[in-house]
Coordinates of C-alpha atoms (C1' of nucleotides) in Angstrom, one line a residue:
Chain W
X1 CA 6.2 3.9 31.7
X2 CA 9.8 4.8 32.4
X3 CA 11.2 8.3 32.0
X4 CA 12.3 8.7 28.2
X5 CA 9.5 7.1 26.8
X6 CA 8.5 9.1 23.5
X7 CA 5.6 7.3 22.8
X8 CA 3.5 4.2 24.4
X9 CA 1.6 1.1 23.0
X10 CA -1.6 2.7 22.4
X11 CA 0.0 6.1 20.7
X12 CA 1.5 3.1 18.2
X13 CA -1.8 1.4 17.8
X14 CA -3.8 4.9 17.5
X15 CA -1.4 5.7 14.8
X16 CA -1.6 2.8 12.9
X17 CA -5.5 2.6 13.1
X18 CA -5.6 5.9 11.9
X19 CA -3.0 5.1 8.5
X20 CA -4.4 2.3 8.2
X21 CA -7.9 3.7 6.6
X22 CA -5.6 6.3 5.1
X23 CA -3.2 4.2 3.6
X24 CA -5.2 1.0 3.2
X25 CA -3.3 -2.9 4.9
X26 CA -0.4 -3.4 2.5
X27 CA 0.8 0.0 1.9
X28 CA 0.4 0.7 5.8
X29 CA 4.4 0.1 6.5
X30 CA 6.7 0.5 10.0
X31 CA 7.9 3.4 8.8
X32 CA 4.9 5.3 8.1
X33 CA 3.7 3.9 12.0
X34 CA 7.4 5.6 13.2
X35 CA 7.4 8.7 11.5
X36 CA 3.7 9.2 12.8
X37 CA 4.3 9.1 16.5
X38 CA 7.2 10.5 16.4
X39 CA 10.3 8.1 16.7
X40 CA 12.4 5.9 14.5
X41 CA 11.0 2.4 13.1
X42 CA 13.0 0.3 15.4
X43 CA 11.5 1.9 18.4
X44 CA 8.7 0.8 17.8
X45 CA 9.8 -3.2 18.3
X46 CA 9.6 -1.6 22.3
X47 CA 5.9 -1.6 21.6
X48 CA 4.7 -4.3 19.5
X49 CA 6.5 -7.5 18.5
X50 CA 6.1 -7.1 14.7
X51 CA 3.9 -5.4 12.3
X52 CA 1.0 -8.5 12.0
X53 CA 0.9 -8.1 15.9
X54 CA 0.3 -4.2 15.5
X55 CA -3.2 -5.4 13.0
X56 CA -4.1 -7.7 16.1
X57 CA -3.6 -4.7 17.9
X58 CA -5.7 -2.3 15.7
X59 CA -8.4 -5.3 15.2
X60 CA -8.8 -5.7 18.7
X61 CA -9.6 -1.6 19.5
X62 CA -11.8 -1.5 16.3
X63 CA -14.1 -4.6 17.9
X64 CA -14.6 -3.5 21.2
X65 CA -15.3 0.2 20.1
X66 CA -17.9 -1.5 17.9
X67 CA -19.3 -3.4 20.5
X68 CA -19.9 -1.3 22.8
X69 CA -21.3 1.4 19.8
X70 CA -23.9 -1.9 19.2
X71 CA -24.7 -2.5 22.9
X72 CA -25.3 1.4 23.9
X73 CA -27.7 1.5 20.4
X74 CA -30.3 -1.1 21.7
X75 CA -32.2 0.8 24.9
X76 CA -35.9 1.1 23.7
X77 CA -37.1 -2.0 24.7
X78 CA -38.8 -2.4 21.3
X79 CA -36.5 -5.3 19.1
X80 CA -37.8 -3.9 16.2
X81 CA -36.6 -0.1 16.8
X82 CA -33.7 -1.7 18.6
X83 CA -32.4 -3.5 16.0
X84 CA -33.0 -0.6 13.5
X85 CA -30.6 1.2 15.4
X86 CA -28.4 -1.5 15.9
X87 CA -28.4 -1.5 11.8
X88 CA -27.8 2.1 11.6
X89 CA -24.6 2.2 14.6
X90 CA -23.5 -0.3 12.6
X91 CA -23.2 1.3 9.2
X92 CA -21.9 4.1 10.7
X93 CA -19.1 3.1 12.4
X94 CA -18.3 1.0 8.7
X95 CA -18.6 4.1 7.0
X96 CA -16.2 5.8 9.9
X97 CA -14.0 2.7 9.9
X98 CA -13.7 1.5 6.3
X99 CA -10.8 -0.2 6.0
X100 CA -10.8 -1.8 9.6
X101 CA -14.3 -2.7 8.9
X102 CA -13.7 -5.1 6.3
X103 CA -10.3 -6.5 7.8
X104 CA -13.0 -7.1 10.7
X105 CA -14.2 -9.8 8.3
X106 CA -11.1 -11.3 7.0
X107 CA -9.3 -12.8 9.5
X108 CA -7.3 -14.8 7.9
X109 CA -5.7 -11.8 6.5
X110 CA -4.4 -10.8 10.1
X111 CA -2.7 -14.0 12.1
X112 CA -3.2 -14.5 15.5
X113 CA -6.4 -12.2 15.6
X114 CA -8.9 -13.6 17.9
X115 CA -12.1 -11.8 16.7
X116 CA -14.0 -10.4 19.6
X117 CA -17.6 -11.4 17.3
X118 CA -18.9 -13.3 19.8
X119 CA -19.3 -10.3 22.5
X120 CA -21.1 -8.2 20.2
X121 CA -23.1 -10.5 18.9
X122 CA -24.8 -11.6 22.5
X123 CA -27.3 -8.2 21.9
X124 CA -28.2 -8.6 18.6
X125 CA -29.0 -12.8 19.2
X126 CA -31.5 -11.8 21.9
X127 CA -33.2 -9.0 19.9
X128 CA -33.2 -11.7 17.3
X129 CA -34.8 -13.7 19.6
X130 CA -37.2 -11.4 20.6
X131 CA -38.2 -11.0 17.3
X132 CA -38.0 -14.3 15.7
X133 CA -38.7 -16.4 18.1
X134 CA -36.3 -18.6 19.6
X135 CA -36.8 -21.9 17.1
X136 CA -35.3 -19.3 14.4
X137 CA -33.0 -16.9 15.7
X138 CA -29.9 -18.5 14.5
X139 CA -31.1 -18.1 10.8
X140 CA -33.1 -15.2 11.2
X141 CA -30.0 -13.6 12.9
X142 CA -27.9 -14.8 10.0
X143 CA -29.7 -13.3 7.6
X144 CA -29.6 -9.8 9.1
X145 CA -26.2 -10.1 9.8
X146 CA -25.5 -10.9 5.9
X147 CA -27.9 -8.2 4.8
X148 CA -26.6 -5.3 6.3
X149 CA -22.9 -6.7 6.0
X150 CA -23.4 -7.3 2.0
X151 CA -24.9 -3.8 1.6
X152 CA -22.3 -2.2 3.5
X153 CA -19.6 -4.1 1.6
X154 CA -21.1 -3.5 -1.8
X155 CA -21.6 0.4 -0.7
X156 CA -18.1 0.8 0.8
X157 CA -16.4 -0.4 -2.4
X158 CA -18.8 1.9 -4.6
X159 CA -20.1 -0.8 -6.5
X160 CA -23.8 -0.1 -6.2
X161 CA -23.4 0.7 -9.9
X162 CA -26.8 0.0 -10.7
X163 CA -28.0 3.2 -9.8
X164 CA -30.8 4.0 -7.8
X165 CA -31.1 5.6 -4.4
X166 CA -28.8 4.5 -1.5
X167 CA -30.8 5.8 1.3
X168 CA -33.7 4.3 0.2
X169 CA -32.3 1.2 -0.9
X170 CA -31.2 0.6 2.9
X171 CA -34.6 1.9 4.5
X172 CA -36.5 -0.8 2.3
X173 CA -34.0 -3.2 2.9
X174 CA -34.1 -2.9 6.5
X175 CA -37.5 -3.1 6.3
X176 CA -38.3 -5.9 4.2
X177 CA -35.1 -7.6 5.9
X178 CA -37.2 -7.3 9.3
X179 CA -40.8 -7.9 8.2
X180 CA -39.2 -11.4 6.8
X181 CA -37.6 -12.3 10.2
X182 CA -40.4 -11.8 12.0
X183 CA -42.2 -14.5 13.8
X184 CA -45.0 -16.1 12.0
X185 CA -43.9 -15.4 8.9
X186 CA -43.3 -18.9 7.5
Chain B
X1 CA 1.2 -16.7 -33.2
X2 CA 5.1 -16.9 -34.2
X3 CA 7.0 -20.2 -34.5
X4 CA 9.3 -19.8 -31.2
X5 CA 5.6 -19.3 -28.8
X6 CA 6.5 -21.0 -25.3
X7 CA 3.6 -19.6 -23.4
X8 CA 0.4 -17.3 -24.7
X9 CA -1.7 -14.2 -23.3
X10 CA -4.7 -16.9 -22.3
X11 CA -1.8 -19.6 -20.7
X12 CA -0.6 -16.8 -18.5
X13 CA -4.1 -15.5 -17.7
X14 CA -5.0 -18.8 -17.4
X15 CA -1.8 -19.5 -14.9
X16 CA -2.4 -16.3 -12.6
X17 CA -6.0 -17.1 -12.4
X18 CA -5.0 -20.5 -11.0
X19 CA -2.4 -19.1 -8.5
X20 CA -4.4 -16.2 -7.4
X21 CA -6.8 -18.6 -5.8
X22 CA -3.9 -20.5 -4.6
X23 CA -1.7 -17.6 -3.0
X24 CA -4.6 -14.5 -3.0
X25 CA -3.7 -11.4 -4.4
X26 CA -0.6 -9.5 -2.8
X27 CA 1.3 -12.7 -2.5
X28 CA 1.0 -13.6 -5.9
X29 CA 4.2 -12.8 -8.2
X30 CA 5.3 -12.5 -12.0
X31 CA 8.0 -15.2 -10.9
X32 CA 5.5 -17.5 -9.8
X33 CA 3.1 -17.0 -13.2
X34 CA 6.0 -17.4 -14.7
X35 CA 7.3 -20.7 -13.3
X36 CA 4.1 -22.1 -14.1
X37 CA 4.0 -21.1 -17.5
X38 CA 7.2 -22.3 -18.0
X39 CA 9.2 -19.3 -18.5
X40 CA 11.1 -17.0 -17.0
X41 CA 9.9 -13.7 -15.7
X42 CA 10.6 -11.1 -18.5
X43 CA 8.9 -12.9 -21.2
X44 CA 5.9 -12.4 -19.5
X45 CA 6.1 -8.7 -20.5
X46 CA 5.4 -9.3 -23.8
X47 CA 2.0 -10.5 -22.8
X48 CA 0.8 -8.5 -20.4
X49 CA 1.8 -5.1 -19.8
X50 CA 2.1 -5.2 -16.4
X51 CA 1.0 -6.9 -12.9
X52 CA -2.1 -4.7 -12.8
X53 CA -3.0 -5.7 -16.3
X54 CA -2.9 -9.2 -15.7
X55 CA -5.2 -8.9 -12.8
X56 CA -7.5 -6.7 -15.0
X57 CA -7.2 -9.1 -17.6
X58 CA -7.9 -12.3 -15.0
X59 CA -10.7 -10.4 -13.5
X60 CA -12.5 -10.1 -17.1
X61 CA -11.8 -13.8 -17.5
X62 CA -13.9 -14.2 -14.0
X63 CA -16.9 -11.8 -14.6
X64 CA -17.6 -13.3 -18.1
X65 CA -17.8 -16.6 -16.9
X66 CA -20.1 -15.8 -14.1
X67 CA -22.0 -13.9 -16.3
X68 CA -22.9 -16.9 -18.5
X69 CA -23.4 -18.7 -15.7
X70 CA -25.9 -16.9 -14.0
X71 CA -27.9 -16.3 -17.7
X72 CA -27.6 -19.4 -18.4
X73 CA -29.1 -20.6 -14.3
X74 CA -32.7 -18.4 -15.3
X75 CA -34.5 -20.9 -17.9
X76 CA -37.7 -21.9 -15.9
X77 CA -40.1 -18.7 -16.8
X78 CA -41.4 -18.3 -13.2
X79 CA -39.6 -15.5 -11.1
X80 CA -39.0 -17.2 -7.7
X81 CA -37.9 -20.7 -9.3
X82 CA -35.0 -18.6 -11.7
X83 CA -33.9 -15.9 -8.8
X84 CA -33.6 -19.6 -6.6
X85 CA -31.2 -21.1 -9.6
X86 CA -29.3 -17.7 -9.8
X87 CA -28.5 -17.3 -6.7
X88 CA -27.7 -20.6 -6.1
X89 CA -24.9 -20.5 -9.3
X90 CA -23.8 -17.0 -7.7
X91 CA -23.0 -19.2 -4.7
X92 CA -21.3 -22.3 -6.0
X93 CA -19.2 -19.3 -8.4
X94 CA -17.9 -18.0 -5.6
X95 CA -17.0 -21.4 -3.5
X96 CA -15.0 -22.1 -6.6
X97 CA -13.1 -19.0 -6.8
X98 CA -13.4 -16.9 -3.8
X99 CA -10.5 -15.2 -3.8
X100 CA -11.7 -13.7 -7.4
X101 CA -15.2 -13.5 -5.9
X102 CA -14.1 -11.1 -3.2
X103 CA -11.7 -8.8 -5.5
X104 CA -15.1 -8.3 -7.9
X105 CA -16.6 -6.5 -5.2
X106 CA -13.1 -4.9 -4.8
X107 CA -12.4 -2.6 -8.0
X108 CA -10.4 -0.3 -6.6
X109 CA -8.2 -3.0 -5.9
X110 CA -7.3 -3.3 -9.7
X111 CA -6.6 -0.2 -11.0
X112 CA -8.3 0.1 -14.8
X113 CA -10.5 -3.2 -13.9
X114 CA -13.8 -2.2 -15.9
X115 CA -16.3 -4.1 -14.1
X116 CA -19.1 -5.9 -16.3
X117 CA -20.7 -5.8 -13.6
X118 CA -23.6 -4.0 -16.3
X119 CA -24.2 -7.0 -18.3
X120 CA -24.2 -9.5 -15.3
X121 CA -27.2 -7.7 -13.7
X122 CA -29.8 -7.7 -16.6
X123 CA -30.9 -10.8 -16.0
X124 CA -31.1 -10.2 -12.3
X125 CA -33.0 -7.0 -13.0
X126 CA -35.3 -8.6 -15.6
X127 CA -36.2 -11.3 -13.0
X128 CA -36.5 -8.9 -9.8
X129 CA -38.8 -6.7 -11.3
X130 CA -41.2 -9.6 -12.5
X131 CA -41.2 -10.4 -9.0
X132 CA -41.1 -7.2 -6.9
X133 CA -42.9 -4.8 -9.7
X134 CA -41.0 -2.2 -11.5
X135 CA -41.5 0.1 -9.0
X136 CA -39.4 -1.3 -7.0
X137 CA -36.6 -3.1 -9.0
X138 CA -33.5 -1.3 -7.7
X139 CA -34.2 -1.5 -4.3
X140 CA -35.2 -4.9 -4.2
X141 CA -32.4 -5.6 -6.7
X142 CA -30.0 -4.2 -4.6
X143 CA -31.4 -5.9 -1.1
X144 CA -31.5 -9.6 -2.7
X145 CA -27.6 -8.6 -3.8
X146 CA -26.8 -7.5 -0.9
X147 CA -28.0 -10.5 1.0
X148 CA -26.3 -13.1 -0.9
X149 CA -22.9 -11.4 -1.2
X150 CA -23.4 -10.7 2.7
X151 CA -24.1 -14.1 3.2
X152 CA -21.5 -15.4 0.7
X153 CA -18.9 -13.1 2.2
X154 CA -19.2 -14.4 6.0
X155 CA -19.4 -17.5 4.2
X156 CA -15.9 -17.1 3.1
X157 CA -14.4 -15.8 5.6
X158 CA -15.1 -18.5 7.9
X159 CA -16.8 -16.0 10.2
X160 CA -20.0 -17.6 11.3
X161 CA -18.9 -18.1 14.6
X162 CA -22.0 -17.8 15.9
X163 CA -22.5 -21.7 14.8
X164 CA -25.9 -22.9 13.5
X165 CA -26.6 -25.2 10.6
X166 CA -25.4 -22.7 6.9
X167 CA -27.1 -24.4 4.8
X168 CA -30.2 -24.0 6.8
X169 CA -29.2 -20.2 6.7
X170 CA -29.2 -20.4 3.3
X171 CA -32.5 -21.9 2.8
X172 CA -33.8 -19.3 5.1
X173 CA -32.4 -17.0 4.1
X174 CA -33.5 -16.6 0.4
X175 CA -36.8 -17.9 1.3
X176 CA -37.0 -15.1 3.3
X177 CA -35.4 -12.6 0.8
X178 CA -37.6 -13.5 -1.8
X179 CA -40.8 -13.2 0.0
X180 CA -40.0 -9.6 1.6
X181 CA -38.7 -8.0 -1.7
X182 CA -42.2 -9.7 -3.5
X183 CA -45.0 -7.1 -5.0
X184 CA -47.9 -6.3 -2.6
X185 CA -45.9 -6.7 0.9
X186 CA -45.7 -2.7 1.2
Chain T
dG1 C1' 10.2 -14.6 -28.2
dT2 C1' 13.1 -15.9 -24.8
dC3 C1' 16.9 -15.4 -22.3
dT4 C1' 20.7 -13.4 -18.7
dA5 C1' 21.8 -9.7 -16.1
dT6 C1' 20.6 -6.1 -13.5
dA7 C1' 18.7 -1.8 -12.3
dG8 C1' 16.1 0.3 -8.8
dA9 C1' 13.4 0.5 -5.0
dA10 C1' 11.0 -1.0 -1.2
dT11 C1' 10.4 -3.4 3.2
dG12 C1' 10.7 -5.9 8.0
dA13 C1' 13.6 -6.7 11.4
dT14 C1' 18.0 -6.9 14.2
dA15 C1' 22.7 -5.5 16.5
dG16 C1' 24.8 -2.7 19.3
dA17 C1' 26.1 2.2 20.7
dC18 C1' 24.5 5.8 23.7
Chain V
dG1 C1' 14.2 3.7 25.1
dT2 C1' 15.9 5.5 21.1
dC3 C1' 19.1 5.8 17.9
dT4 C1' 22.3 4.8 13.5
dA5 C1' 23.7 1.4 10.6
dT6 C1' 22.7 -2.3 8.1
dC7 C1' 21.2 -6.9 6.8
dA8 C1' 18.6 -9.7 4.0
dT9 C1' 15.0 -10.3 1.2
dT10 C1' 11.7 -9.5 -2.3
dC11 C1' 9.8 -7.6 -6.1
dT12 C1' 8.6 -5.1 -10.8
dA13 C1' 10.4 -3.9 -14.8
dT14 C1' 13.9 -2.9 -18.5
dA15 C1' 18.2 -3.5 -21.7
dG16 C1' 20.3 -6.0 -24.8
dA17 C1' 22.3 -10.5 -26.5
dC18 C1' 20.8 -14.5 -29.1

DNA sequence: GTCTATAGAATGATAGAC
DNA sequence: GTCTATCATTCTATAGAC
């Protein structure tokens, strides 16, 4: 980085992940980014090309902090327990990660974004596995996946208007969820 | 209605209902409504009262629909076969307007949009707790809801990259639902 | 009710000086 | 690399004539 540099690539992309949950995608503007870190809005053109490559940019550090959050949550040997924490990492960093977490699944809204799924999906397809049995991991893997990523949706946007209790609607469903995926069960 | 009517509140609703699922949310304009209605931008104030209220008003057009829909899916008697037929109408609702689909589950996207989300779930309620015992209606409410709109969501977005046949998924999937949220499998 | 005209306010992005 | 200046565009919404 050369001498006058005020600011640096990842400073912009810190910045804008940051305003981005704060601000939500379509208020999130250049401007906002600039005054952030420090430096007019044209400087930051040095950085990134133009403000749908600065989401690719933000979408990118979003999936691999996830993925590695998913892979350093599965140690016990045990898919079961495994995958519950796998479940639990995962709602947390949604719950950290809001906004970032549901552009994760709409990549349309964010061109150019090659979605790193398919790394962080390798450790949850072989507990899957483990647990499943091979014949149905794609399904049973599936329907975890859409489980935990409808509950989280429905809980992010506060729509669990039904009532009832959160906590214990997600420890039943994780529960049931697995008990159904389990080998044997059909 | 007065003699000189070139458009009315249900042609406009009706107009921005189409273009939304053409164009999604932040792209769609007054102008464009307004071309398709056949006049000119201004005259659509004296329908609605602003952009937010014609999404609020399109978004009541949506949820009343899908409500009749889904009462009208559960006419069998037996539990299983009407939570199948619901949740198969949920789905085919929301292949034929997904972009409405996903801003239900957005509210705070609309400001003032009252969700009728209520009258849409007694059915659903009514059936889960036939099947799953009353004990245990809102969390098995909330994990067969979560599921599908998980599952629908991905669906959506085009992001099951991890491959695999979907409507196999599918088929697993609620199979699988159904069983794990059923009485007696605590 | 509908129109023309326009206010009023953002924004993304670029040119060119320093 | 960063800046000032500015372009060019787009949009919501209102005023007032007809």
């Amino acid at each position: 980085m050369p001498a006058h540099a005020q600011t640096s690539t990842a400073a912009v992309v810190a910045a804008g992940r940051r305003l981005l949950e704060e601000r939500g995608m379509d208020t999130l503007t250049m401007r906002d980014v600039a005054d952030a870190v420090g430096v007019r809005t044209p400087s930051l053109y040095k950085r990134v090309r133009s403000r749908s490559d600065l989401f690719r940019l933000i979408l990118e550090d979003v999936t691999d902090e996830l993925t590695a959050a998913i892979d350093g949550a599965a140690e016990s040997g045990d898919p079961i327990a495994d995958l519950r924490a796998v479940a639990s990492v995962y709602r947390a960093f949604a719950h950290a990660n809001p906004v970032a977490y549901t552009l994760m699944y709409l990549p349309q809204a964010v061109p150019g974004a090659t979605t790193r799924y398919e790394r962080s999906s390798v450790t949850l397809l072989r507990l899957v596995a483990e647990l499943a049995g091979p014949q149905h991991m794609m399904p049973a893997a599936q329907t975890l996946v859409a489980w935990a990523n409808g509950f989280i949706a429905i809980e992010l946007a506060g729509a669990f208007r039904l009532g009832g209790d959160i906590e214990q609607a997600w420890d039943f469903g994780l529960d049931r969820v697995l008990k159904a995926v389990q080998r044997g069960k059909d």
